[in-house]
PDB file of C-alpha atoms in Angstrom:
ATOM      1  CA  MET V 617      57.960  42.853 206.247  1.00 40.00           C
ATOM      2  CA  ASP V 618      60.134  40.841 208.903  1.00 41.00           C
ATOM      3  CA  THR V 619      60.268  41.568 212.588  1.00 38.00           C
ATOM      4  CA  HIS V 620      63.544  43.012 212.281  1.00 36.00           C
ATOM      5  CA  THR V 621      61.896  45.804 210.163  1.00 40.00           C
ATOM      6  CA  VAL V 622      59.010  46.181 212.006  1.00 41.00           C
ATOM      7  CA  THR V 623      60.831  47.091 215.155  1.00 36.00           C
ATOM      8  CA  GLU V 624      63.112  49.465 213.361  1.00 39.00           C
ATOM      9  CA  THR V 625      60.434  51.428 211.772  1.00 45.00           C
ATOM     10  CA  GLY V 626      58.647  51.786 215.266  1.00 50.00           C
ATOM     11  CA  THR V 627      55.825  49.730 214.008  1.00 43.00           C
ATOM     12  CA  ASP V 628      55.943  47.279 217.122  1.00 45.00           C
ATOM     13  CA  ALA V 629      53.211  48.583 219.100  1.00 43.00           C
ATOM     14  CA  ARG V 630      53.506  45.890 221.975  1.00 40.00           C
ATOM     15  CA  ASN V 631      56.014  48.124 224.196  1.00 41.00           C
ATOM     16  CA  ALA V 632      54.795  51.430 223.126  1.00 46.00           C
ATOM     17  CA  PRO V 633      53.541  54.029 225.743  1.00 46.00           C
ATOM     18  CA  ALA V 634      49.750  55.042 225.500  1.00 50.00           C
ATOM     19  CA  GLY V 635      49.574  58.104 223.187  1.00 67.00           C
ATOM     20  CA  THR V 636      47.263  60.915 223.219  1.00 82.00           C
ATOM     21  CA  GLY V 637      43.855  60.571 222.105  1.00 94.00           C
ATOM     22  CA  THR V 638      44.715  62.317 218.943  1.00 95.00           C
ATOM     23  CA  GLU V 639      47.362  59.580 218.301  1.00 96.00           C
ATOM     24  CA  ASP V 640      45.296  56.620 218.612  1.00 96.00           C
ATOM     25  CA  ARG V 641      42.771  58.346 216.220  1.00 96.00           C
ATOM     26  CA  LEU V 642      45.417  58.999 213.810  1.00 97.00           C
ATOM     27  CA  ARG V 643      46.971  55.430 214.292  1.00 97.00           C
ATOM     28  CA  ARG V 644      43.616  53.840 212.959  1.00 96.00           C
ATOM     29  CA  VAL V 645      43.319  56.529 210.172  1.00 97.00           C
ATOM     30  CA  TRP V 646      46.958  55.456 209.628  1.00 97.00           C
ATOM     31  CA  ALA V 647      46.049  51.485 209.896  1.00 97.00           C
ATOM     32  CA  ARG V 648      43.211  51.633 207.425  1.00 97.00           C
ATOM     33  CA  LEU V 649      45.251  53.388 204.787  1.00 97.00           C
ATOM     34  CA  LEU V 650      48.486  51.147 205.520  1.00 97.00           C
ATOM     35  CA  ARG V 651      46.091  48.027 205.949  1.00 95.00           C
ATOM     36  CA  HIS V 652      48.651  47.709 209.164  1.00 88.00           C
ATOM     37  CA  GLU V 653      47.389  47.423 212.584  1.00 85.00           C
ATOM     38  CA  LYS V 654      50.352  47.464 214.692  1.00 90.00           C
ATOM     39  CA  LEU V 655      51.638  50.831 214.279  1.00 95.00           C
ATOM     40  CA  GLY V 656      53.760  52.116 217.286  1.00 95.00           C
ATOM     41  CA  PRO V 657      54.269  56.271 218.119  1.00 96.00           C
ATOM     42  CA  ASP V 658      57.614  56.168 216.089  1.00 97.00           C
ATOM     43  CA  ALA V 659      56.191  54.345 212.790  1.00 97.00           C
ATOM     44  CA  GLU V 660      56.970  56.371 209.748  1.00 97.00           C
ATOM     45  CA  PHE V 661      54.152  56.652 207.315  1.00 97.00           C
ATOM     46  CA  PHE V 662      56.218  55.968 204.498  1.00 97.00           C
ATOM     47  CA  GLU V 663      58.660  53.253 206.054  1.00 96.00           C
ATOM     48  CA  SER V 664      55.259  51.488 206.877  1.00 96.00           C
ATOM     49  CA  GLY V 665      54.114  51.577 203.513  1.00 96.00           C
ATOM     50  CA  GLY V 666      52.762  54.954 202.584  1.00 97.00           C
ATOM     51  CA  SER V 667      53.043  56.517 199.146  1.00 97.00           C
ATOM     52  CA  SER V 668      52.697  59.798 197.682  1.00 95.00           C
ATOM     53  CA  LEU V 669      48.965  58.656 196.586  1.00 97.00           C
ATOM     54  CA  LEU V 670      48.707  57.365 199.835  1.00 97.00           C
ATOM     55  CA  ALA V 671      49.712  60.628 201.594  1.00 98.00           C
ATOM     56  CA  SER V 672      47.219  62.510 199.419  1.00 97.00           C
ATOM     57  CA  ARG V 673      44.331  59.925 200.618  1.00 98.00           C
ATOM     58  CA  LEU V 674      45.767  60.833 204.379  1.00 98.00           C
ATOM     59  CA  LEU V 675      45.221  64.434 204.044  1.00 98.00           C
ATOM     60  CA  LEU V 676      41.878  63.683 203.049  1.00 98.00           C
ATOM     61  CA  ARG V 677      41.224  61.766 205.932  1.00 98.00           C
ATOM     62  CA  VAL V 678      42.716  63.937 208.533  1.00 97.00           C
ATOM     63  CA  ARG V 679      40.735  66.857 207.500  1.00 97.00           C
ATOM     64  CA  ARG V 680      37.437  64.503 207.422  1.00 96.00           C
ATOM     65  CA  GLU V 681      38.508  63.271 211.118  1.00 96.00           C
ATOM     66  CA  PHE V 682      40.158  66.121 212.779  1.00 96.00           C
ATOM     67  CA  GLY V 683      38.848  69.198 210.555  1.00 95.00           C
ATOM     68  CA  VAL V 684      42.817  69.854 210.236  1.00 95.00           C
ATOM     69  CA  GLN V 685      43.714  71.199 206.478  1.00 96.00           C
ATOM     70  CA  LEU V 686      47.572  69.608 206.533  1.00 96.00           C
ATOM     71  CA  THR V 687      49.986  70.163 203.736  1.00 97.00           C
ATOM     72  CA  LEU V 688      51.655  67.392 201.810  1.00 96.00           C
ATOM     73  CA  GLU V 689      54.758  68.887 202.775  1.00 97.00           C
ATOM     74  CA  GLU V 690      54.060  68.555 206.345  1.00 97.00           C
ATOM     75  CA  VAL V 691      53.202  64.600 205.646  1.00 97.00           C
ATOM     76  CA  TYR V 692      56.710  64.393 204.668  1.00 96.00           C
ATOM     77  CA  THR V 693      58.185  66.418 207.420  1.00 97.00           C
ATOM     78  CA  HIS V 694      56.185  64.720 210.135  1.00 97.00           C
ATOM     79  CA  ARG V 695      56.772  61.240 209.260  1.00 96.00           C
ATOM     80  CA  THR V 696      56.127  59.773 212.659  1.00 97.00           C
ATOM     81  CA  LEU V 697      52.775  58.644 214.075  1.00 97.00           C
ATOM     82  CA  ARG V 698      53.796  60.815 217.104  1.00 97.00           C
ATOM     83  CA  GLN V 699      55.128  64.088 214.937  1.00 97.00           C
ATOM     84  CA  MET V 700      51.837  64.079 213.045  1.00 97.00           C
ATOM     85  CA  ALA V 701      49.607  63.729 215.799  1.00 97.00           C
ATOM     86  CA  ALA V 702      51.110  66.823 217.584  1.00 96.00           C
ATOM     87  CA  LEU V 703      51.062  68.688 214.165  1.00 97.00           C
ATOM     88  CA  VAL V 704      47.111  67.907 214.380  1.00 97.00           C
ATOM     89  CA  ASP V 705      46.988  68.930 217.737  1.00 95.00           C
ATOM     90  CA  ALA V 706      48.976  72.072 217.338  1.00 94.00           C
ATOM     91  CA  HIS V 707      46.282  72.644 214.561  1.00 91.00           C
ATOM     92  CA  VAL V 708      42.908  72.049 216.445  1.00 80.00           C
ATOM     93  CA  PRO V 709      42.137  74.877 218.953  1.00 68.00           C
ATOM     94  CA  GLY V 710      41.369  73.452 222.314  1.00 58.00           C
ATOM     95  CA  GLU V 711      43.379  69.962 221.865  1.00 51.00           C
ATOM     96  CA  ASP V 712      46.023  68.832 224.393  1.00 51.00           C
ATOM     97  CA  VAL V 713      49.557  68.831 222.925  1.00 46.00           C
ATOM     98  CA  ALA V 714      51.391  66.910 225.930  1.00 47.00           C
ATOM     99  CA  ALA V 715      51.706  63.312 225.413  1.00 41.00           C
TER     100      ALA V 715
END
């Protein structure tokens, strides 16, 4: 992956604003699955190396980490780290949604 692609997909975390606690935890989940440490808030799961198989594994890990049952459709419609973190926050009672 060249640096131009990294910047376009939002995976360059150097200039990214600090995320929510959920976003930071989810970033670690994504990083382990995708084997990619520099994931910015606008990184897209599939453009960062995700596949349908990894998306299924992501669902399991999100359920374990957050106690939230997402669907495969939601992974496809909430493609960025920021969008998925907001979705997880919306499913978890008492979590902050504000970033």
